[in-house]
Amino acid sequence: MLYRRLSIIAVLVLSASAVSAAEPVELYVAADGHDSWSGTQPRRKGDDGPGPFLTLQRARDEIRKLKAAGNLSGGATVYVLKGTYEMPETLKFSAEDSASAAAPVLFAAFENEKPVLTGGRAITNFVKYNDEIYKANLGPLGLRNVHFRQLFFEGARQHMARYPNFDPANPYGGGWAYVDGELIPMYKDVPGEDRRTLRYKAQDARNWSRPAEAEVLVFPRYNWWNNIVRIATVDKEERVIKLAADCSYPIRPFDRYFVRNVFEELDAPGEWYLEKESSTLYFWPPQSIKPGSVYAPALQTILEIENAAHIAFRGFTIECCDGNAVVLKDSTHCAISGCIIRNVGSRGDGGNSAVSVGGGTNNHIIGNDIYEVGGNAISLNGGDRKTLAPAGHVAENNYIHHTGVFYKQ
C-alpha cells in the first residue's frame, strides 16, 4: 500500500512539474502601453510598476529574446487589449520566430476585447477647399508618395472621383460608360487589334487637366474579368484614350468602363481625389468629419509569416491595406482564427487576397469573417504536383461576402 501511495505521489509530482514547465510566458500589449515597460501586466499600477507594451513588434522582439535565452520552453501568449493599433510597418515573423507544437506562440485578443490592427493612417488635418470639399496635406501624416486606391470614412470604403458616377441605386449594373464603335462578335478575331486603345463616345467627352493621374477600370472583349490601367494620353480630336499598359484582351465597342481619380469628377458626396504630385487629398465627406473617421492605407500587407512554424493569431480585426492583408509563406502549422478581415486589397491585377497562403504545410484559416475585399478572400497554394503530396492547408467555417470589389472574375 505504501509503495502504491509513493507511486501515485511521484506521478502527481512529475505531472505538476510537466505542467509548470509547459506554462506559456504571458505578455501584454495595450494602446496606452509603452515599449520600455516590461510587458508582463495588462495595465500599469503606479509610476514604477510593470505595464504592457505599446506595439506588437515589441512583444515579438521580447519573445525572440526569451527564446534565445532558453526561457521559452512553454511557448508564449501575447494578449492584446482593445484599441486601434496603427501598424508602423508590416508585422513580420521569420524562421527565428518559429515555435513548436509543445511550445507554440499565440497572439490573441485579451479576454472579450476587440483590438484592431490597421495598415492605415488617420487623416486629421483637413481644411475647407470649398463649400463641400475638404483637402489635406498627406506629407506630415507619413503618406507622402503613398499612392493608395482606397479611402475609408467611418469604416466604409469611399469612391474615387469618377466618370460616370457610382450609382447606389444600381451598384453593379449602373455607373458605366461604353466604348464607341460597331459591335463585333465576341469570338471573332480582328487582325491588328491592340490592348491599350479605348475610343469613347462623343457624349462621354470630358475636360481633364491631369489625365495621366487617372485610371480606367474596363472589362475588355469577353467580359470575363476586368483590368485597372493608368491612362497614358487622351486624344480629344479622335476621342481616343491610350492606356499605359496592356489589358488582358483588346478593348472592343460596347465594352463597359469607367475612369477614376479625376479632380474634375469630384462632384458627389463620398468621392475623393488624390493629387499624387503634391500628396494632397481632396474629399467630399458624406457627413461631418470627426477625429478618427477618415483613414487611408499606408501598408500593402499588415501581417506576414514566412518560413516559420506554430505561430497563431486569434480574435483581431485586421483592416485597411492595399495588398494581401495576411500572408503565410512557406510556413507550417500556423493559424489565423476568429478574426475579422475587411477593407483590404485594392490592386486590380487579381493577385491579392485577404489571406494568402503559399507553400508550407498544415496552415489553418478558421472561423474568420472576411468581407469588403478588393480581390479574393482566401487563397491556398501548396503541395507537390509531381508527387501529389498534399499541403494540408485548411480554410474552414469562414464567413465570406462582398469580395471582388476591384478585381472581378
XYZ file of C-alpha atoms in Angstrom:
409
model
C 0.000 0.000 0.000
C 2.862 2.396 0.879
C 4.569 1.645 -2.434
C 1.329 2.384 -4.250
C 0.935 5.707 -2.417
C 4.501 6.720 -3.214
C 3.969 5.802 -6.849
C 0.843 7.979 -7.010
C 2.657 10.874 -5.333
C 5.567 10.520 -7.766
C 3.203 10.601 -10.721
C 1.460 13.693 -9.345
C 4.782 15.455 -8.744
C 6.005 14.632 -12.235
C 2.702 15.770 -13.726
C 2.844 19.020 -11.774
C 6.401 19.592 -12.918
C 5.410 18.971 -16.526
C 2.520 21.417 -16.254
C 4.757 24.013 -14.622
C 7.429 23.602 -17.278
C 4.854 23.853 -20.045
C 3.203 27.049 -18.837
C 3.489 29.733 -21.520
C 5.014 33.123 -20.953
C 2.291 35.776 -20.885
C 2.890 39.229 -22.381
C 0.524 42.137 -22.884
C 0.087 44.931 -25.424
C -2.151 47.961 -24.851
C -2.889 51.163 -26.734
C -1.764 53.145 -23.671
C 1.307 50.989 -23.059
C 4.967 51.761 -23.630
C 7.648 49.695 -25.301
C 10.108 50.448 -22.470
C 7.851 48.723 -19.933
C 8.070 45.027 -19.040
C 5.024 43.824 -20.983
C 4.150 41.476 -18.123
C 0.928 43.123 -16.927
C -2.199 44.196 -18.850
C -2.379 47.522 -17.010
C 0.213 49.555 -15.174
C -0.129 50.059 -11.428
C 1.851 53.044 -10.220
C 4.596 55.004 -11.925
C 7.278 52.370 -11.445
C 5.271 49.173 -11.788
C 5.297 46.719 -14.698
C 2.990 47.515 -17.583
C 2.036 46.472 -21.121
C 3.974 47.061 -24.311
C 2.666 49.549 -26.859
C 3.363 47.582 -30.070
C 3.079 44.008 -31.262
C 6.556 44.360 -32.757
C 7.960 44.898 -29.266
C 6.170 41.790 -27.990
C 7.571 39.765 -30.905
C 11.091 41.001 -30.136
C 10.704 40.105 -26.446
C 9.738 36.564 -27.423
C 12.856 36.393 -29.577
C 14.987 37.371 -26.572
C 13.315 34.803 -24.331
C 13.778 32.100 -26.941
C 17.461 32.935 -27.431
C 17.973 32.765 -23.662
C 16.265 29.363 -23.438
C 13.319 30.722 -21.454
C 10.504 29.756 -23.811
C 10.033 26.060 -23.072
C 6.293 26.530 -22.651
C 5.758 28.893 -25.550
C 4.211 32.338 -25.252
C 0.830 34.054 -25.389
C 0.633 37.758 -26.214
C -2.650 39.286 -25.124
C -3.617 42.477 -26.963
C -6.090 44.822 -25.289
C -8.805 46.790 -27.071
C -7.868 49.797 -29.179
C -6.791 50.676 -32.695
C -3.152 49.887 -33.439
C -1.780 51.773 -36.448
C 0.912 49.402 -37.687
C 4.087 51.398 -38.454
C 5.209 48.638 -40.799
C 4.256 45.101 -41.758
C 4.419 42.843 -38.699
C 6.838 40.148 -39.893
C 7.741 36.746 -38.484
C 10.545 34.590 -39.860
C 12.424 31.380 -39.094
C 13.897 32.870 -35.914
C 10.353 33.227 -34.565
C 9.446 29.572 -35.131
C 7.876 27.788 -32.199
C 6.905 24.147 -31.701
C 3.811 22.058 -31.083
C 4.790 21.757 -27.411
C 5.598 25.459 -27.093
C 3.543 27.471 -29.608
C 3.315 31.252 -29.884
C -0.143 32.839 -29.837
C -1.161 36.470 -30.330
C -4.733 36.838 -29.079
C -7.334 39.418 -28.146
C -7.392 39.942 -24.377
C -10.499 38.385 -22.840
C -13.524 39.582 -24.888
C -11.920 42.787 -26.109
C -11.648 43.679 -29.804
C -8.249 45.053 -30.838
C -7.916 46.471 -34.355
C -4.730 46.144 -36.412
C -4.826 48.725 -39.188
C -2.425 49.379 -42.023
C -3.963 52.813 -42.407
C -3.272 56.310 -41.185
C -5.914 58.632 -39.807
C -6.340 61.785 -41.896
C -6.710 64.512 -39.295
C -5.586 67.764 -40.920
C -8.459 68.565 -43.292
C -9.156 72.179 -44.189
C -12.008 73.504 -46.316
C -11.405 73.743 -50.056
C -14.916 74.933 -50.908
C -18.414 74.540 -49.508
C -18.472 70.751 -49.947
C -14.879 69.622 -50.455
C -12.072 69.385 -47.897
C -8.382 68.908 -48.576
C -5.471 67.535 -46.543
C -1.711 67.619 -46.964
C -0.614 63.995 -46.537
C 3.114 64.678 -46.108
C 3.044 65.300 -42.326
C 0.986 62.112 -41.866
C 3.624 59.820 -43.357
C 1.674 59.361 -46.580
C 3.799 61.377 -48.987
C 4.247 59.408 -52.231
C 1.913 56.669 -50.954
C -0.416 56.212 -53.926
C -3.329 54.494 -52.246
C -6.501 53.418 -54.046
C -8.831 53.324 -51.055
C -10.210 55.803 -48.564
C -12.431 54.896 -45.620
C -14.965 57.070 -43.836
C -16.499 55.694 -40.640
C -15.264 52.260 -41.727
C -16.902 52.370 -45.174
C -14.944 52.491 -48.436
C -15.492 55.694 -50.395
C -15.403 56.110 -54.179
C -12.589 57.683 -56.136
C -13.859 60.679 -58.079
C -15.029 59.036 -61.291
C -16.948 59.257 -64.534
C -19.635 58.067 -64.744
C -20.543 58.416 -61.081
C -21.233 55.363 -58.958
C -24.963 54.619 -58.904
C -26.015 53.496 -55.387
C -29.453 52.533 -56.710
C -27.855 50.166 -59.230
C -24.383 49.413 -57.842
C -23.499 46.633 -60.304
C -25.399 47.469 -63.465
C -25.125 51.251 -63.298
C -22.315 53.754 -63.376
C -20.722 52.623 -66.644
C -19.750 54.215 -69.940
C -19.483 52.094 -73.093
C -16.788 52.042 -75.760
C -17.792 53.624 -79.071
C -17.980 51.736 -82.373
C -19.805 48.946 -84.169
C -20.466 45.769 -82.226
C -18.032 42.918 -83.005
C -18.972 39.285 -82.278
C -17.155 38.292 -79.111
C -15.381 35.260 -80.599
C -14.437 36.881 -83.897
C -10.742 37.687 -84.127
C -9.791 41.036 -85.648
C -6.268 41.442 -87.076
C -4.283 44.363 -85.690
C -6.270 44.884 -82.508
C -4.270 46.185 -79.575
C -4.960 46.090 -75.852
C -4.381 49.738 -74.997
C -6.811 51.714 -77.137
C -10.257 52.866 -75.985
C -12.461 55.090 -78.147
C -15.093 56.943 -76.158
C -18.424 58.259 -77.340
C -18.976 61.941 -78.086
C -21.331 62.324 -75.128
C -18.613 60.974 -72.839
C -16.029 63.596 -73.807
C -14.590 65.276 -70.727
C -12.091 68.015 -69.969
C -9.444 66.669 -67.560
C -6.376 68.662 -66.584
C -4.381 65.663 -65.272
C -5.469 62.599 -67.281
C -2.176 60.778 -66.561
C -3.202 60.543 -62.888
C -6.404 58.740 -63.840
C -7.103 55.035 -64.234
C -9.552 53.140 -66.413
C -11.419 50.169 -64.991
C -12.585 48.196 -68.026
C -13.999 44.761 -68.890
C -12.284 44.028 -72.249
C -13.743 41.875 -75.017
C -15.043 38.758 -73.245
C -16.148 40.497 -70.039
C -14.673 37.601 -68.092
C -12.624 39.842 -65.859
C -11.615 43.457 -65.588
C -8.382 45.438 -65.735
C -7.399 48.644 -63.958
C -4.868 50.531 -66.073
C -3.462 54.050 -65.867
C -4.105 56.493 -68.723
C -1.105 57.451 -70.867
C -2.689 60.029 -73.206
C -6.047 61.382 -74.342
C -6.606 62.444 -77.959
C -9.635 64.743 -77.870
C -9.851 65.058 -81.656
C -10.034 61.299 -82.211
C -11.791 60.628 -78.889
C -9.155 58.023 -78.048
C -7.701 57.095 -74.665
C -4.345 55.334 -74.795
C -3.531 53.229 -71.751
C -0.103 52.894 -70.164
C -0.182 49.055 -70.176
C -1.934 46.209 -71.941
C -5.309 44.890 -70.864
C -5.962 41.163 -70.785
C -7.718 41.403 -74.169
C -8.326 44.066 -76.828
C -10.876 46.715 -75.844
C -13.889 46.488 -78.132
C -17.009 48.553 -78.836
C -19.680 48.223 -76.150
C -17.151 47.101 -73.502
C -18.065 48.777 -70.223
C -15.669 51.025 -68.320
C -15.314 53.992 -66.013
C -12.477 56.430 -65.342
C -11.418 57.288 -61.792
C -9.118 59.594 -59.801
C -10.033 62.723 -61.765
C -10.320 66.017 -59.890
C -12.924 67.462 -62.274
C -15.198 64.490 -61.483
C -15.244 65.157 -57.731
C -18.909 66.106 -57.787
C -20.755 63.835 -55.335
C -20.704 63.110 -51.592
C -18.330 60.274 -50.704
C -15.968 60.925 -53.628
C -12.271 61.699 -53.260
C -9.250 62.512 -55.395
C -5.527 62.072 -54.707
C -3.211 64.607 -56.335
C -0.091 62.481 -56.390
C 2.446 65.176 -57.247
C 1.725 67.256 -54.146
C 0.374 64.396 -51.981
C -2.863 66.283 -51.457
C -6.137 64.530 -50.729
C -9.459 66.116 -51.732
C -12.597 64.644 -50.177
C -16.323 65.401 -50.218
C -17.429 63.739 -46.963
C -20.941 62.264 -46.844
C -21.224 63.548 -43.246
C -19.256 65.773 -40.892
C -15.642 64.708 -40.413
C -14.850 63.651 -36.859
C -11.449 62.747 -35.360
C -10.502 59.256 -36.464
C -13.287 58.979 -39.044
C -11.098 59.083 -42.192
C -8.370 56.518 -42.898
C -6.140 55.805 -45.888
C -3.932 52.707 -46.265
C -0.182 53.156 -45.823
C 0.816 49.469 -45.997
C 0.461 46.754 -48.603
C 0.444 43.942 -46.011
C -0.347 44.001 -42.276
C 0.850 40.557 -41.126
C 3.449 38.314 -42.782
C 4.669 34.938 -41.520
C 7.447 33.432 -43.643
C 9.452 30.230 -43.067
C 8.062 29.960 -39.549
C 6.114 27.359 -37.567
C 3.454 27.187 -34.847
C 2.505 30.866 -34.736
C -1.172 31.792 -34.434
C -3.325 34.945 -34.400
C -6.801 34.926 -32.880
C -9.554 37.472 -32.318
C -8.297 40.564 -34.153
C -9.888 42.948 -36.608
C -7.392 43.385 -39.455
C -8.160 46.177 -41.895
C -7.038 48.947 -44.238
C -4.221 47.896 -46.560
C -3.747 47.872 -50.331
C -2.380 44.356 -50.885
C -2.662 40.950 -49.215
C -3.669 41.678 -45.621
C -2.250 38.448 -44.179
C 0.493 36.396 -45.831
C 1.598 32.910 -44.767
C 4.561 31.902 -46.910
C 6.455 28.599 -46.719
C 5.313 28.170 -43.122
C 3.861 25.238 -41.239
C 1.222 24.767 -38.540
C 0.344 28.462 -38.421
C -3.207 29.675 -37.926
C -5.457 32.699 -38.375
C -8.712 32.208 -36.474
C -11.654 34.142 -35.138
C -10.593 37.355 -36.878
C -12.464 39.996 -38.847
C -10.557 40.880 -42.033
C -12.094 43.697 -44.032
C -11.469 46.759 -46.186
C -8.305 45.354 -47.728
C -6.815 44.785 -51.171
C -7.150 47.370 -53.927
C -4.780 46.207 -56.631
C -6.632 45.358 -59.815
C -4.277 42.637 -61.014
C -6.159 39.775 -59.377
C -3.188 38.699 -57.306
C -4.295 39.979 -53.933
C -6.281 38.250 -51.197
C -7.397 38.989 -47.676
C -5.410 35.909 -46.607
C -2.771 34.400 -48.867
C -1.266 31.016 -48.006
C 1.556 29.876 -50.285
C 3.867 26.909 -49.797
C 4.445 25.227 -46.474
C 2.113 22.703 -44.865
C -0.802 22.390 -42.477
C -1.777 26.023 -42.088
C -5.299 26.787 -40.901
C -7.627 29.711 -41.700
C -10.618 29.053 -39.473
C -13.691 30.889 -38.261
C -12.952 34.310 -39.716
C -15.323 36.957 -41.083
C -13.867 38.261 -44.369
C -15.587 40.972 -46.388
C -15.145 44.154 -48.418
C -12.074 42.715 -50.123
C -10.645 44.120 -53.350
C -9.836 40.688 -54.788
C -10.014 37.200 -53.275
C -10.946 36.277 -49.718
C -8.589 33.316 -49.153
C -6.042 31.767 -51.484
C -4.412 28.431 -50.646
C -1.430 27.229 -52.648
C 0.819 24.312 -51.829
C 1.547 20.640 -52.149
C 3.730 18.854 -54.679
C 2.290 18.435 -58.174
C 4.786 15.722 -59.097
C 4.334 13.501 -56.063
C 0.756 14.640 -55.312
C 1.743 15.152 -51.676
C -0.918 17.412 -50.186
C -0.096 20.660 -48.413
C -2.706 20.053 -45.747
C -3.859 23.667 -45.674
C -7.371 24.185 -44.327
C -9.884 27.001 -44.796
C -12.920 26.161 -42.700
C -16.019 27.861 -41.296
C -15.139 31.311 -42.644
C -17.972 33.750 -43.368
C -17.057 35.367 -46.703
C -19.031 38.037 -48.556
C -18.589 41.209 -50.648
C -15.333 40.204 -52.304
C -14.041 41.245 -55.720
C -14.694 44.931 -55.040
C -11.996 45.972 -57.532
C -10.980 42.800 -59.306
C -13.911 40.752 -60.602
C -13.905 37.321 -62.168
